[in-house]
XYZ file of C-alpha atoms in Angstrom:
300
model
C -12.624 -12.343 -56.536
C -14.173 -10.986 -53.345
C -14.304 -13.282 -50.347
C -17.785 -14.793 -49.929
C -19.782 -13.640 -46.922
C -20.895 -16.925 -45.391
C -22.933 -17.447 -42.252
C -23.021 -20.332 -39.802
C -26.719 -20.670 -40.620
C -25.881 -21.268 -44.290
C -23.199 -23.810 -43.452
C -25.527 -25.753 -41.181
C -28.240 -25.742 -43.860
C -25.731 -26.989 -46.429
C -24.612 -29.858 -44.171
C -28.205 -30.770 -43.330
C -29.028 -31.081 -47.044
C -25.772 -32.952 -47.716
C -26.750 -35.489 -45.046
C -30.501 -35.730 -45.672
C -30.441 -35.457 -49.481
C -33.967 -34.084 -49.176
C -35.039 -30.453 -49.090
C -38.125 -31.343 -47.058
C -36.234 -33.293 -44.378
C -33.306 -30.868 -44.259
C -35.685 -27.895 -43.883
C -37.405 -29.669 -40.976
C -34.011 -30.363 -39.352
C -33.181 -26.650 -39.556
C -36.675 -25.635 -38.356
C -37.336 -23.689 -41.550
C -40.073 -23.752 -44.138
C -39.050 -25.423 -47.381
C -39.162 -22.158 -49.404
C -36.991 -20.386 -46.781
C -34.568 -23.316 -46.730
C -34.325 -23.417 -50.524
C -33.631 -19.677 -50.587
C -30.826 -20.178 -48.031
C -29.152 -22.799 -50.220
C -29.494 -20.621 -53.335
C -27.926 -17.679 -51.469
C -25.014 -19.893 -50.360
C -24.407 -21.110 -53.917
C -24.572 -17.512 -55.087
C -21.970 -16.436 -52.546
C -19.669 -19.290 -53.615
C -20.478 -18.779 -57.320
C -20.930 -22.517 -57.863
C -23.574 -25.213 -57.679
C -23.218 -27.407 -54.622
C -26.112 -29.781 -55.397
C -27.550 -31.477 -58.422
C -31.279 -31.785 -57.853
C -34.255 -33.025 -59.792
C -37.745 -34.088 -58.809
C -36.499 -37.388 -57.377
C -33.049 -36.825 -55.881
C -30.558 -34.352 -54.431
C -26.854 -35.109 -54.826
C -23.677 -33.213 -54.049
C -21.732 -31.922 -57.004
C -17.974 -32.438 -57.151
C -17.559 -28.944 -55.721
C -20.170 -29.731 -53.068
C -18.274 -32.822 -51.961
C -15.076 -30.758 -51.801
C -16.778 -28.055 -49.736
C -18.491 -30.496 -47.346
C -15.301 -31.487 -45.510
C -14.318 -27.856 -44.925
C -17.847 -26.902 -43.897
C -17.955 -29.685 -41.297
C -14.615 -28.572 -39.905
C -15.733 -24.928 -39.735
C -18.994 -25.779 -37.975
C -17.171 -28.149 -35.638
C -14.511 -25.549 -34.801
C -17.180 -22.924 -34.150
C -19.061 -25.283 -31.849
C -15.864 -26.140 -29.984
C -15.027 -22.431 -29.642
C -18.474 -21.686 -28.217
C -18.219 -24.626 -25.829
C -14.775 -23.539 -24.654
C -15.954 -19.954 -24.182
C -18.977 -21.123 -22.220
C -16.757 -23.270 -19.992
C -14.668 -20.179 -19.199
C -17.723 -17.978 -18.611
C -19.255 -20.611 -16.325
C -15.838 -21.036 -14.605
C -15.493 -24.706 -15.497
C -12.178 -23.799 -17.157
C -9.740 -20.918 -16.950
C -6.475 -19.706 -15.509
C -5.707 -17.131 -12.823
C -2.333 -15.732 -11.815
C -2.100 -13.765 -8.563
C 0.979 -12.129 -7.048
C 1.112 -11.646 -3.286
C 3.426 -10.721 -0.450
C 5.017 -13.865 1.033
C 3.374 -13.261 4.422
C -0.052 -13.261 2.767
C 0.778 -16.145 0.428
C 1.849 -18.356 3.333
C -0.689 -17.129 5.890
C -4.334 -17.008 4.923
C -4.138 -17.293 1.120
C -3.830 -21.134 1.121
C -7.285 -21.397 2.701
C -8.644 -19.028 0.048
C -7.111 -21.146 -2.710
C -8.565 -24.301 -1.162
C -12.043 -22.753 -1.062
C -11.686 -21.538 -4.639
C -10.454 -24.930 -5.848
C -13.413 -26.642 -4.194
C -15.872 -24.306 -5.937
C -14.152 -24.279 -9.357
C -11.845 -27.316 -9.666
C -11.266 -26.828 -13.395
C -9.564 -23.442 -13.043
C -5.757 -23.414 -12.975
C -4.290 -21.328 -10.152
C -0.879 -19.676 -10.303
C 0.781 -17.817 -7.432
C 3.912 -15.650 -7.309
C 4.959 -14.938 -3.711
C 7.203 -11.908 -4.010
C 8.021 -8.593 -2.391
C 5.725 -5.697 -3.133
C 7.569 -4.070 -6.045
C 7.956 -7.387 -7.851
C 4.239 -8.118 -7.385
C 3.339 -4.784 -8.945
C 5.709 -5.403 -11.861
C 3.940 -8.687 -12.663
C 0.596 -6.905 -12.861
C 2.016 -4.051 -14.933
C 3.512 -6.479 -17.452
C 0.260 -8.438 -17.709
C 1.737 -11.639 -16.302
C -0.456 -11.489 -13.185
C -4.159 -10.695 -13.116
C -3.876 -8.796 -9.845
C -1.641 -8.510 -6.796
C -1.823 -8.098 -3.044
C 0.938 -5.660 -2.209
C 1.878 -2.999 0.298
C 2.327 -0.235 -2.236
C -0.180 2.587 -2.320
C 1.829 4.749 -4.696
C 0.042 5.625 -7.912
C 1.400 3.718 -10.896
C 0.579 4.646 -14.479
C -1.959 2.207 -15.867
C -2.651 0.575 -12.506
C -5.340 1.023 -9.875
C -4.797 0.379 -6.176
C -7.555 -0.346 -3.699
C -6.963 -0.413 0.039
C -8.006 -3.791 1.378
C -6.874 -3.729 5.008
C -4.550 -2.084 7.506
C -2.167 -4.362 9.358
C -1.051 -3.547 12.935
C 2.472 -4.227 14.161
C 3.516 -6.443 17.073
C 6.624 -6.876 19.152
C 8.035 -10.407 19.098
C 10.402 -11.489 21.882
C 11.253 -14.423 24.114
C 9.060 -15.106 27.125
C 11.994 -14.375 29.413
C 12.728 -11.006 27.795
C 12.069 -7.867 29.905
C 9.625 -6.554 27.293
C 7.453 -9.660 27.637
C 5.954 -8.103 30.762
C 4.720 -5.088 28.759
C 1.113 -5.288 27.551
C 1.620 -2.668 24.812
C 5.236 -1.462 24.632
C 6.178 1.778 22.900
C 8.810 2.118 20.200
C 10.932 4.106 22.636
C 11.092 1.120 25.018
C 12.341 -1.104 22.196
C 15.292 1.138 21.348
C 17.930 -0.223 23.776
C 17.502 -3.875 22.844
C 19.257 -5.810 20.051
C 16.947 -5.882 17.033
C 16.397 -8.412 14.233
C 15.483 -6.384 11.126
C 13.899 -7.530 7.880
C 15.670 -6.654 4.618
C 15.598 -3.020 3.535
C 13.376 -3.634 0.492
C 10.635 -5.371 2.517
C 7.367 -3.600 3.319
C 7.847 -4.484 6.998
C 11.218 -2.716 7.183
C 10.010 0.332 5.280
C 6.983 0.842 7.520
C 9.032 0.357 10.696
C 11.809 2.746 9.701
C 9.262 5.408 8.763
C 7.677 5.109 12.216
C 11.035 5.110 14.022
C 12.519 8.122 12.211
C 14.702 9.846 13.305
C 15.299 7.153 15.926
C 17.162 4.037 14.784
C 16.861 0.455 15.953
C 19.811 -1.309 17.579
C 20.170 -3.679 14.613
C 22.246 -6.821 15.146
C 20.958 -8.874 12.206
C 19.149 -8.259 8.939
C 17.282 -11.194 7.371
C 15.085 -11.810 4.320
C 12.672 -14.416 5.677
C 10.218 -14.122 8.548
C 10.874 -17.728 9.546
C 14.555 -16.820 9.915
C 13.665 -13.843 12.086
C 11.560 -16.137 14.298
C 14.478 -18.519 14.732
C 16.876 -15.721 15.628
C 14.489 -14.211 18.169
C 13.872 -17.631 19.681
C 17.641 -18.107 20.032
C 17.795 -14.904 22.082
C 19.736 -12.853 19.557
C 17.273 -9.989 19.668
C 13.681 -8.805 19.383
C 11.718 -7.959 16.254
C 8.609 -6.089 15.129
C 6.293 -7.614 12.513
C 2.755 -7.104 11.127
C -0.194 -9.038 12.538
C -0.696 -10.993 9.291
C 2.773 -12.534 9.769
C 2.358 -13.668 13.371
C 1.770 -17.292 12.389
C 5.526 -17.501 11.780
C 6.136 -16.733 15.475
C 3.747 -19.212 17.094
C 6.401 -20.908 19.222
C 6.273 -21.902 22.876
C 9.291 -19.801 23.774
C 8.000 -16.595 22.143
C 5.368 -13.977 22.981
C 3.823 -11.227 20.867
C 2.621 -7.872 22.132
C 0.707 -5.154 20.221
C 2.765 -1.997 19.929
C 1.483 1.291 21.319
C 2.288 3.085 18.075
C -0.839 4.204 16.231
C 1.129 5.470 13.238
C 2.893 2.176 12.683
C 0.748 0.213 10.252
C 1.187 -1.645 7.010
C -1.497 -1.072 4.398
C -2.382 -3.902 2.039
C -3.658 -2.985 -1.415
C -5.167 -4.923 -4.256
C -3.388 -3.819 -7.433
C -4.746 -4.408 -10.937
C -4.585 -2.844 -14.366
C -6.892 0.085 -14.993
C -7.736 -0.869 -18.542
C -9.750 -3.971 -19.353
C -11.837 -6.272 -17.232
C -10.741 -9.426 -15.460
C -11.603 -12.818 -16.887
C -14.518 -14.636 -15.277
C -12.068 -16.895 -13.424
C -9.883 -14.006 -12.222
C -12.931 -11.994 -11.151
C -14.162 -14.929 -9.078
C -10.825 -15.190 -7.247
C -10.649 -11.402 -6.899
C -14.056 -11.326 -5.186
C -13.221 -14.250 -2.904
C -9.899 -12.663 -1.893
C -11.586 -9.364 -1.088
C -14.339 -10.978 0.972
C -11.947 -13.253 2.841
C -9.384 -10.571 3.598
C -12.008 -8.232 5.008
C -13.395 -11.028 7.196
C -10.035 -12.255 8.497
C -8.056 -9.060 8.926
C -6.821 -8.894 12.534
């Protein structure tokens, strides 16, 4: 037996008649003429190949099969209504979930204010953040676990699109009593003799700095993973460091100074990375747009 082709309109008409037990009243409830309503019920019974109502000139009653079908019909109509309501909540951004991956310096710097603004506008949307190095951020997007990422990679990846969001300048960080503190815009050459605190080799900061220094090498005395660690080591007088402008909040200490480097080629580019295929959800698109607007406004 072929599966019946039922419509929501038929199910609602059936339930209206089951409740009203009157073709006239049920037709009015469904905003249909009585002949059109009667035809809808006949079509439904034809699709199901069974009578759902016993009717005469005085009464309309459910048959045994009609009573059996009523419970399922109510559940189907209820589930459809709940599905529409849930979808509308997501479209109107009353509900939803967004997962963003971002470089730690961005995640700790200006992204909290963006999240706070987003949460205020759409409190029902769940926010998820992965603060990771660039390659790991890109991997989350590629695997579909993150909606989009803020990373320093501009290399073309199959299935992904990258959009340049901002270019981050680099700054010298040193103690106030360091000889370089007197320089308004030191060159990379002037940094060479001094002990240097380097970030880890797989960080975007290290990669950009080594590319600018090549073939020259820094006088590395320590290599650390965290910017806060680098700040502590510089403050202790163990060496100087060079970091992007978006990370300078880590170095806001009374004993330290920051100076823009006179090195036009030394920059770190920040990209928004997302999958090429498919659109973002309404919630993810809202955060995407807010991130883009905020980053452009706040880029040093």
